[in-house]
């Protein structure tokens, strides 16, 4: 195994690991540890190049710094990416990644993310204690996705209350892009609230399976329709909820958007910082991604640092995402500034201070 540092002017530490024996090629990026050692998921994705993987892990780890700060957690921002298709995962590759994590001696704590699972974390844990979000182990809360989805639900409630002056989601038209770990749970939660759902995913099987399951679980006339990705983006709905990969909000897609609200689980939804202003100018209320999707981080943080924590206490903590977003929405309205600018300033006021003891 070879580990080498990649120079960075924006991050505290960026490391590349190559292990030909297991096939591992991975990058760990630590953005900021003013509030504590870094915590963030491990993503596995078939990047087209190492440069693409590096750009992704740098953005994701920076977002984790902001996510932890805005959630009131005393941890820093870190992230890992494994270059490769998830179908090519092996126990040997995951154990090798565990040794890579262990080499940092706690500076970075890992968890599941896109392309990895709670079961994968158990292989990683064979090599390092610096891992959380595992399945079927003592003190483990398991998959953090339901907590992330619950936080997004709270964020949608806050946005609907602020923008539409409605306390109920009954009859609210919501389009969800991506029926993965989080999108799946979010769709179930929205249906239970009486929302009208429109869904899309690049994997058609996920759509078919979810609709069949929803009709069996609720009723045959449950309000859910399948759309293509392009159709979904342009739909006249109350809420557009991106729950897939990042960068979905760009100049082209914002022009097509007819939703009143954007509130979803995806990381790094804005293709560039200027997109927040475009949404604001168009009168679309944007729930900053790292605020609304903080439930997963809250769950793995509580699992790792507070042993024997109960799921109910996690859900209660995640509920605070509602009030955090209401505060951001109100400040945005008062100051006539985009919501992401407001959220960034609030987060930076925490992690830009002196280190927390």
Tab-separated table of C-alpha atoms in Angstrom:
chain	number	residue	atom	x	y	z
A	1	UNK	CA	0.000	0.000	0.000
A	2	UNK	CA	1.325	3.423	-0.988
A	3	UNK	CA	0.015	6.617	0.609
A	4	UNK	CA	1.094	10.024	-0.614
A	5	UNK	CA	-0.026	13.548	0.189
A	6	UNK	CA	-1.614	15.745	-2.473
A	7	UNK	CA	-0.844	19.441	-2.071
A	8	UNK	CA	-3.863	21.642	-1.407
A	9	UNK	CA	-4.334	25.333	-0.668
A	10	UNK	CA	-7.929	24.854	0.508
A	11	UNK	CA	-7.752	21.729	2.681
A	12	UNK	CA	-5.711	20.742	5.721
A	13	UNK	CA	-4.807	17.320	4.353
A	14	UNK	CA	-5.468	15.362	1.153
A	15	UNK	CA	-4.112	11.823	0.782
A	16	UNK	CA	-4.038	9.370	-2.114
A	17	UNK	CA	-3.823	5.641	-1.420
A	18	UNK	CA	-2.976	2.977	-3.989
A	19	UNK	CA	-2.945	-0.726	-3.179
A	20	UNK	CA	-2.476	-2.875	-6.311
A	21	UNK	CA	-2.951	-6.080	-4.327
A	22	UNK	CA	-6.555	-5.272	-3.382
A	23	UNK	CA	-7.266	-2.926	-6.284
A	24	UNK	CA	-7.839	0.043	-3.983
A	25	UNK	CA	-7.433	3.560	-5.339
A	26	UNK	CA	-8.844	6.044	-2.848
A	27	UNK	CA	-8.576	9.649	-1.703
A	28	UNK	CA	-9.275	11.037	1.766
A	29	UNK	CA	-9.717	14.805	2.078
A	30	UNK	CA	-9.780	16.635	5.411
A	31	UNK	CA	-11.055	20.175	4.949
A	32	UNK	CA	-11.159	21.805	8.383
A	33	UNK	CA	-10.710	20.467	11.920
A	34	UNK	CA	-11.221	23.635	13.963
A	35	UNK	CA	-14.227	22.050	15.665
A	36	UNK	CA	-12.740	18.569	16.020
A	37	UNK	CA	-11.434	15.607	14.048
A	38	UNK	CA	-13.119	15.077	10.698
A	39	UNK	CA	-16.119	12.830	10.102
A	40	UNK	CA	-17.655	11.969	6.746
A	41	UNK	CA	-18.769	9.165	4.486
A	42	UNK	CA	-16.873	7.031	2.002
A	43	UNK	CA	-18.232	7.197	-1.536
A	44	UNK	CA	-17.468	4.567	-4.196
A	45	UNK	CA	-18.028	5.707	-7.753
A	46	UNK	CA	-16.626	4.918	-11.226
A	47	UNK	CA	-15.054	8.328	-11.800
A	48	UNK	CA	-13.791	8.926	-15.324
A	49	UNK	CA	-10.448	10.148	-13.969
A	50	UNK	CA	-8.510	10.681	-10.756
A	51	UNK	CA	-8.937	14.425	-11.284
A	52	UNK	CA	-12.722	14.059	-11.279
A	53	UNK	CA	-12.532	12.014	-8.073
A	54	UNK	CA	-10.262	14.601	-6.457
A	55	UNK	CA	-12.582	17.475	-7.351
A	56	UNK	CA	-15.529	15.567	-5.902
A	57	UNK	CA	-13.860	14.664	-2.613
A	58	UNK	CA	-12.628	18.238	-2.143
A	59	UNK	CA	-16.146	19.637	-2.585
A	60	UNK	CA	-17.754	16.943	-0.450
A	61	UNK	CA	-15.313	17.340	2.446
A	62	UNK	CA	-15.745	21.123	2.434
A	63	UNK	CA	-19.499	20.658	2.532
A	64	UNK	CA	-19.078	18.371	5.563
A	65	UNK	CA	-17.330	21.171	7.454
A	66	UNK	CA	-20.315	23.432	6.859
A	67	UNK	CA	-22.787	20.629	7.597
A	68	UNK	CA	-21.220	19.838	10.973
A	69	UNK	CA	-20.948	23.500	11.935
A	70	UNK	CA	-24.553	24.377	11.084
A	71	UNK	CA	-25.792	21.273	12.951
A	72	UNK	CA	-23.934	22.346	16.097
A	73	UNK	CA	-21.586	19.340	16.074
A	74	UNK	CA	-17.989	19.600	17.256
A	75	UNK	CA	-16.431	17.684	14.372
A	76	UNK	CA	-14.635	18.775	11.240
A	77	UNK	CA	-15.258	18.091	7.588
A	78	UNK	CA	-13.782	15.063	5.884
A	79	UNK	CA	-14.716	12.710	3.071
A	80	UNK	CA	-13.328	9.736	1.194
A	81	UNK	CA	-13.822	8.441	-2.320
A	82	UNK	CA	-12.930	5.034	-3.710
A	83	UNK	CA	-12.439	5.072	-7.471
A	84	UNK	CA	-14.298	2.131	-8.989
A	85	UNK	CA	-17.717	0.650	-9.608
A	86	UNK	CA	-19.507	-0.547	-6.455
A	87	UNK	CA	-20.218	-3.895	-8.138
A	88	UNK	CA	-16.456	-4.543	-8.070
A	89	UNK	CA	-16.199	-4.170	-4.291
A	90	UNK	CA	-14.483	-6.981	-2.417
A	91	UNK	CA	-13.849	-7.584	1.287
A	92	UNK	CA	-10.114	-7.243	0.539
A	93	UNK	CA	-10.610	-3.800	-1.017
A	94	UNK	CA	-12.712	-2.618	1.929
A	95	UNK	CA	-10.200	-3.922	4.471
A	96	UNK	CA	-7.446	-2.146	2.558
A	97	UNK	CA	-9.453	1.071	2.775
A	98	UNK	CA	-9.821	0.423	6.510
A	99	UNK	CA	-6.032	0.321	6.839
A	100	UNK	CA	-5.847	3.607	4.925
A	101	UNK	CA	-8.296	5.186	7.390
A	102	UNK	CA	-6.401	3.724	10.344
A	103	UNK	CA	-3.162	5.285	9.132
A	104	UNK	CA	-4.685	8.678	10.006
A	105	UNK	CA	-5.161	7.585	13.642
A	106	UNK	CA	-8.558	9.203	14.111
A	107	UNK	CA	-8.029	12.410	12.164
A	108	UNK	CA	-10.754	11.056	9.873
A	109	UNK	CA	-13.698	8.844	10.865
A	110	UNK	CA	-15.533	7.167	7.995
A	111	UNK	CA	-19.117	6.009	7.360
A	112	UNK	CA	-21.276	4.794	4.473
A	113	UNK	CA	-22.156	6.982	1.497
A	114	UNK	CA	-23.156	6.617	-2.154
A	115	UNK	CA	-21.858	3.275	-3.421
A	116	UNK	CA	-21.086	1.866	0.028
A	117	UNK	CA	-23.310	0.251	2.652
A	118	UNK	CA	-23.563	-0.361	6.374
A	119	UNK	CA	-22.382	-3.928	5.754
A	120	UNK	CA	-19.299	-2.585	3.963
A	121	UNK	CA	-18.454	-0.658	7.121
A	122	UNK	CA	-18.158	-3.935	9.060
A	123	UNK	CA	-15.287	-5.031	6.788
A	124	UNK	CA	-13.606	-1.648	7.243
A	125	UNK	CA	-14.057	-1.996	11.015
A	126	UNK	CA	-11.938	-5.155	10.953
A	127	UNK	CA	-8.950	-2.883	10.320
A	128	UNK	CA	-9.813	0.297	12.232
A	129	UNK	CA	-12.049	1.570	15.043
A	130	UNK	CA	-12.448	4.886	13.206
A	131	UNK	CA	-15.688	3.923	11.481
A	132	UNK	CA	-19.388	4.321	12.300
A	133	UNK	CA	-22.795	3.599	10.801
A	134	UNK	CA	-22.360	-0.165	10.812
A	135	UNK	CA	-25.166	-2.705	10.698
A	136	UNK	CA	-26.090	-5.277	13.344
A	137	UNK	CA	-23.323	-4.427	15.797
A	138	UNK	CA	-23.474	-3.369	19.433
A	139	UNK	CA	-24.184	0.366	19.850
A	140	UNK	CA	-24.750	0.751	16.107
A	141	UNK	CA	-27.711	2.692	14.765
A	142	UNK	CA	-27.275	1.031	11.382
A	143	UNK	CA	-28.128	2.760	8.132
A	144	UNK	CA	-28.125	6.574	8.579
A	145	UNK	CA	-30.372	7.056	5.518
A	146	UNK	CA	-33.691	7.147	7.446
A	147	UNK	CA	-32.307	9.945	9.631
A	148	UNK	CA	-31.191	11.881	6.558
A	149	UNK	CA	-34.618	11.402	4.983
A	150	UNK	CA	-36.356	12.510	8.182
A	151	UNK	CA	-34.267	15.678	8.206
A	152	UNK	CA	-35.212	16.372	4.589
A	153	UNK	CA	-38.868	15.867	5.515
A	154	UNK	CA	-38.464	18.447	8.297
A	155	UNK	CA	-36.831	20.796	5.799
A	156	UNK	CA	-39.670	20.395	3.315
A	157	UNK	CA	-42.145	21.134	6.114
A	158	UNK	CA	-40.227	24.293	7.026
A	159	UNK	CA	-40.032	25.450	3.405
A	160	UNK	CA	-43.740	24.792	2.770
A	161	UNK	CA	-44.634	26.660	5.955
A	162	UNK	CA	-42.463	29.653	5.038
A	163	UNK	CA	-43.226	29.842	1.317
A	164	UNK	CA	-46.820	28.636	1.189
A	165	UNK	CA	-48.005	29.355	4.735
A	166	UNK	CA	-49.120	25.747	5.150
A	167	UNK	CA	-48.425	23.460	8.103
A	168	UNK	CA	-49.564	20.246	6.410
A	169	UNK	CA	-48.044	18.394	3.459
A	170	UNK	CA	-51.434	16.908	2.539
A	171	UNK	CA	-51.884	17.395	-1.211
A	172	UNK	CA	-48.516	19.116	-1.657
A	173	UNK	CA	-47.002	18.200	-5.039
A	174	UNK	CA	-43.435	16.937	-4.582
A	175	UNK	CA	-41.068	15.724	-7.301
A	176	UNK	CA	-38.249	13.484	-6.043
A	177	UNK	CA	-35.203	12.856	-8.216
A	178	UNK	CA	-33.349	9.718	-7.135
A	179	UNK	CA	-34.834	6.715	-5.319
A	180	UNK	CA	-31.628	5.580	-3.654
A	181	UNK	CA	-30.861	5.104	0.044
A	182	UNK	CA	-32.370	8.427	1.139
A	183	UNK	CA	-34.868	9.073	-1.646
A	184	UNK	CA	-36.557	5.740	-0.953
A	185	UNK	CA	-37.187	6.541	2.720
A	186	UNK	CA	-38.180	10.129	1.941
A	187	UNK	CA	-40.808	9.014	-0.585
A	188	UNK	CA	-42.392	6.705	1.986
A	189	UNK	CA	-42.454	9.524	4.544
A	190	UNK	CA	-44.030	11.924	2.042
A	191	UNK	CA	-46.731	9.429	1.083
A	192	UNK	CA	-47.589	8.952	4.761
A	193	UNK	CA	-47.989	12.751	4.986
A	194	UNK	CA	-50.442	12.705	2.072
A	195	UNK	CA	-48.198	14.367	-0.493
A	196	UNK	CA	-48.649	13.830	-4.234
A	197	UNK	CA	-45.452	12.267	-5.574
A	198	UNK	CA	-43.675	12.454	-8.909
A	199	UNK	CA	-40.500	10.390	-9.098
A	200	UNK	CA	-37.599	9.772	-11.453
A	201	UNK	CA	-34.397	7.758	-11.370
A	202	UNK	CA	-31.877	6.785	-14.030
A	203	UNK	CA	-32.445	3.160	-12.960
A	204	UNK	CA	-35.975	2.334	-14.139
A	205	UNK	CA	-36.150	-0.803	-11.972
A	206	UNK	CA	-36.054	1.346	-8.831
A	207	UNK	CA	-39.081	3.320	-10.021
A	208	UNK	CA	-41.099	0.232	-10.952
A	209	UNK	CA	-40.239	-1.527	-7.691
A	210	UNK	CA	-41.080	1.506	-5.552
A	211	UNK	CA	-44.455	2.142	-7.201
A	212	UNK	CA	-45.436	-1.528	-6.797
A	213	UNK	CA	-44.372	-1.450	-3.151
A	214	UNK	CA	-46.190	1.837	-2.482
A	215	UNK	CA	-49.456	0.526	-3.933
A	216	UNK	CA	-49.234	-2.590	-1.765
A	217	UNK	CA	-48.318	-0.600	1.356
A	218	UNK	CA	-50.850	2.216	1.028
A	219	UNK	CA	-53.505	1.686	-1.673
A	220	UNK	CA	-53.823	1.162	-5.400
A	221	UNK	CA	-54.885	4.794	-5.883
A	222	UNK	CA	-51.894	6.256	-4.009
A	223	UNK	CA	-50.823	9.518	-5.689
A	224	UNK	CA	-47.524	8.663	-7.366
A	225	UNK	CA	-46.390	9.086	-10.962
A	226	UNK	CA	-43.186	8.134	-12.760
A	227	UNK	CA	-41.451	10.701	-14.961
A	228	UNK	CA	-38.227	10.975	-16.901
A	229	UNK	CA	-35.490	13.080	-15.310
A	230	UNK	CA	-36.023	15.906	-17.820
A	231	UNK	CA	-39.792	15.837	-17.303
A	232	UNK	CA	-39.382	15.892	-13.536
A	233	UNK	CA	-37.154	18.970	-13.520
A	234	UNK	CA	-39.660	20.969	-15.604
A	235	UNK	CA	-42.792	19.894	-13.687
A	236	UNK	CA	-45.101	22.509	-12.194
A	237	UNK	CA	-44.893	21.328	-8.571
A	238	UNK	CA	-44.651	22.820	-5.109
A	239	UNK	CA	-41.367	21.128	-4.161
A	240	UNK	CA	-38.493	19.781	-6.244
A	241	UNK	CA	-36.427	17.381	-4.118
A	242	UNK	CA	-33.074	16.347	-5.667
A	243	UNK	CA	-31.843	13.197	-3.919
A	244	UNK	CA	-29.254	11.862	-6.375
A	245	UNK	CA	-25.754	13.055	-7.290
A	246	UNK	CA	-24.686	16.694	-6.982
A	247	UNK	CA	-24.564	19.568	-9.454
A	248	UNK	CA	-28.182	19.184	-10.593
A	249	UNK	CA	-28.918	22.903	-10.207
A	250	UNK	CA	-27.225	24.786	-13.038
A	251	UNK	CA	-28.235	27.647	-15.334
A	252	UNK	CA	-30.050	25.292	-17.700
A	253	UNK	CA	-32.053	23.389	-15.076
A	254	UNK	CA	-32.931	26.516	-13.075
A	255	UNK	CA	-34.445	28.036	-16.229
A	256	UNK	CA	-36.678	24.956	-16.567
A	257	UNK	CA	-37.686	24.774	-12.893
A	258	UNK	CA	-41.298	25.618	-12.104
A	259	UNK	CA	-41.184	24.486	-8.484
A	260	UNK	CA	-41.750	26.994	-5.704
A	261	UNK	CA	-39.227	25.238	-3.452
A	262	UNK	CA	-36.021	23.218	-3.860
A	263	UNK	CA	-35.457	20.955	-0.857
A	264	UNK	CA	-33.601	17.670	-1.251
A	265	UNK	CA	-30.990	15.299	0.119
A	266	UNK	CA	-28.309	15.521	-2.581
A	267	UNK	CA	-24.922	16.962	-1.650
A	268	UNK	CA	-23.486	19.925	-3.566
A	269	UNK	CA	-26.708	20.611	-5.449
A	270	UNK	CA	-25.510	23.966	-6.792
A	271	UNK	CA	-23.270	23.576	-9.849
A	272	UNK	CA	-21.674	26.906	-8.898
A	273	UNK	CA	-22.089	29.515	-6.161
A	274	UNK	CA	-23.906	31.876	-8.545
A	275	UNK	CA	-26.838	29.455	-8.884
A	276	UNK	CA	-28.112	30.391	-5.427
A	277	UNK	CA	-28.616	33.952	-6.653
A	278	UNK	CA	-30.452	32.702	-9.766
A	279	UNK	CA	-32.878	30.739	-7.591
A	280	UNK	CA	-33.381	33.738	-5.305
A	281	UNK	CA	-34.010	36.081	-8.245
A	282	UNK	CA	-36.549	33.624	-9.677
A	283	UNK	CA	-38.405	33.509	-6.361
A	284	UNK	CA	-37.595	29.852	-5.695
A	285	UNK	CA	-36.965	29.064	-2.022
A	286	UNK	CA	-33.818	26.948	-1.723
A	287	UNK	CA	-33.111	24.850	1.372
A	288	UNK	CA	-29.267	24.777	1.509
A	289	UNK	CA	-28.219	21.176	0.936
A	290	UNK	CA	-25.830	20.769	3.838
A	291	UNK	CA	-28.459	22.089	6.261
A	292	UNK	CA	-31.409	19.988	5.134
A	293	UNK	CA	-29.438	16.745	4.649
A	294	UNK	CA	-27.620	16.858	7.986
A	295	UNK	CA	-29.643	14.050	9.604
A	296	UNK	CA	-27.245	11.315	8.532
A	297	UNK	CA	-24.240	13.136	9.947
A	298	UNK	CA	-26.117	13.762	13.187
A	299	UNK	CA	-26.896	10.043	13.505
A	300	UNK	CA	-23.359	8.757	12.880
A	301	UNK	CA	-21.919	11.489	15.124
A	302	UNK	CA	-24.217	10.513	17.986
A	303	UNK	CA	-23.512	6.820	17.437
A	304	UNK	CA	-19.743	7.316	17.459
A	305	UNK	CA	-19.433	9.778	20.331
A	306	UNK	CA	-22.425	8.853	22.536
A	307	UNK	CA	-22.640	5.134	23.251
A	308	UNK	CA	-26.039	3.503	23.809
A	309	UNK	CA	-27.861	6.433	22.210
A	310	UNK	CA	-31.520	5.707	21.410
A	311	UNK	CA	-32.976	6.222	17.909
A	312	UNK	CA	-35.732	8.451	19.326
A	313	UNK	CA	-33.166	10.883	20.695
A	314	UNK	CA	-31.544	11.031	17.249
A	315	UNK	CA	-34.855	11.780	15.558
A	316	UNK	CA	-35.478	14.527	18.133
A	317	UNK	CA	-32.095	16.083	17.322
A	318	UNK	CA	-32.790	15.823	13.587
A	319	UNK	CA	-36.080	17.680	14.139
A	320	UNK	CA	-34.020	20.809	14.870
A	321	UNK	CA	-33.316	21.035	11.121
A	322	UNK	CA	-36.817	22.538	10.881
A	323	UNK	CA	-35.980	25.486	13.137
A	324	UNK	CA	-32.506	25.919	11.620
A	325	UNK	CA	-34.013	26.309	8.163
A	326	UNK	CA	-36.822	28.579	9.352
A	327	UNK	CA	-34.162	30.867	10.812
A	328	UNK	CA	-32.237	30.857	7.515
A	329	UNK	CA	-35.396	31.539	5.484
A	330	UNK	CA	-36.374	34.449	7.730
A	331	UNK	CA	-32.878	35.987	7.640
A	332	UNK	CA	-32.837	35.611	3.860
A	333	UNK	CA	-36.139	37.446	3.621
A	334	UNK	CA	-35.043	40.185	6.018
A	335	UNK	CA	-31.640	40.753	4.425
A	336	UNK	CA	-32.759	40.068	0.839
A	337	UNK	CA	-29.893	37.634	0.337
A	338	UNK	CA	-29.932	34.074	-1.052
A	339	UNK	CA	-30.381	31.342	1.535
A	340	UNK	CA	-27.018	29.664	0.843
A	341	UNK	CA	-25.212	32.931	1.579
A	342	UNK	CA	-27.034	33.162	4.902
A	343	UNK	CA	-26.273	29.530	5.786
A	344	UNK	CA	-22.609	29.889	4.827
A	345	UNK	CA	-22.200	32.923	7.082
A	346	UNK	CA	-23.804	31.107	10.030
A	347	UNK	CA	-21.615	28.023	9.558
A	348	UNK	CA	-18.425	30.034	9.069
A	349	UNK	CA	-19.103	31.940	12.280
A	350	UNK	CA	-18.610	28.605	14.085
A	351	UNK	CA	-15.658	26.959	12.365
A	352	UNK	CA	-13.729	30.175	11.733
A	353	UNK	CA	-13.360	30.771	15.471
A	354	UNK	CA	-10.587	29.365	17.619
A	355	UNK	CA	-10.524	25.605	18.151
A	356	UNK	CA	-13.106	24.079	20.469
A	357	UNK	CA	-11.538	22.373	23.483
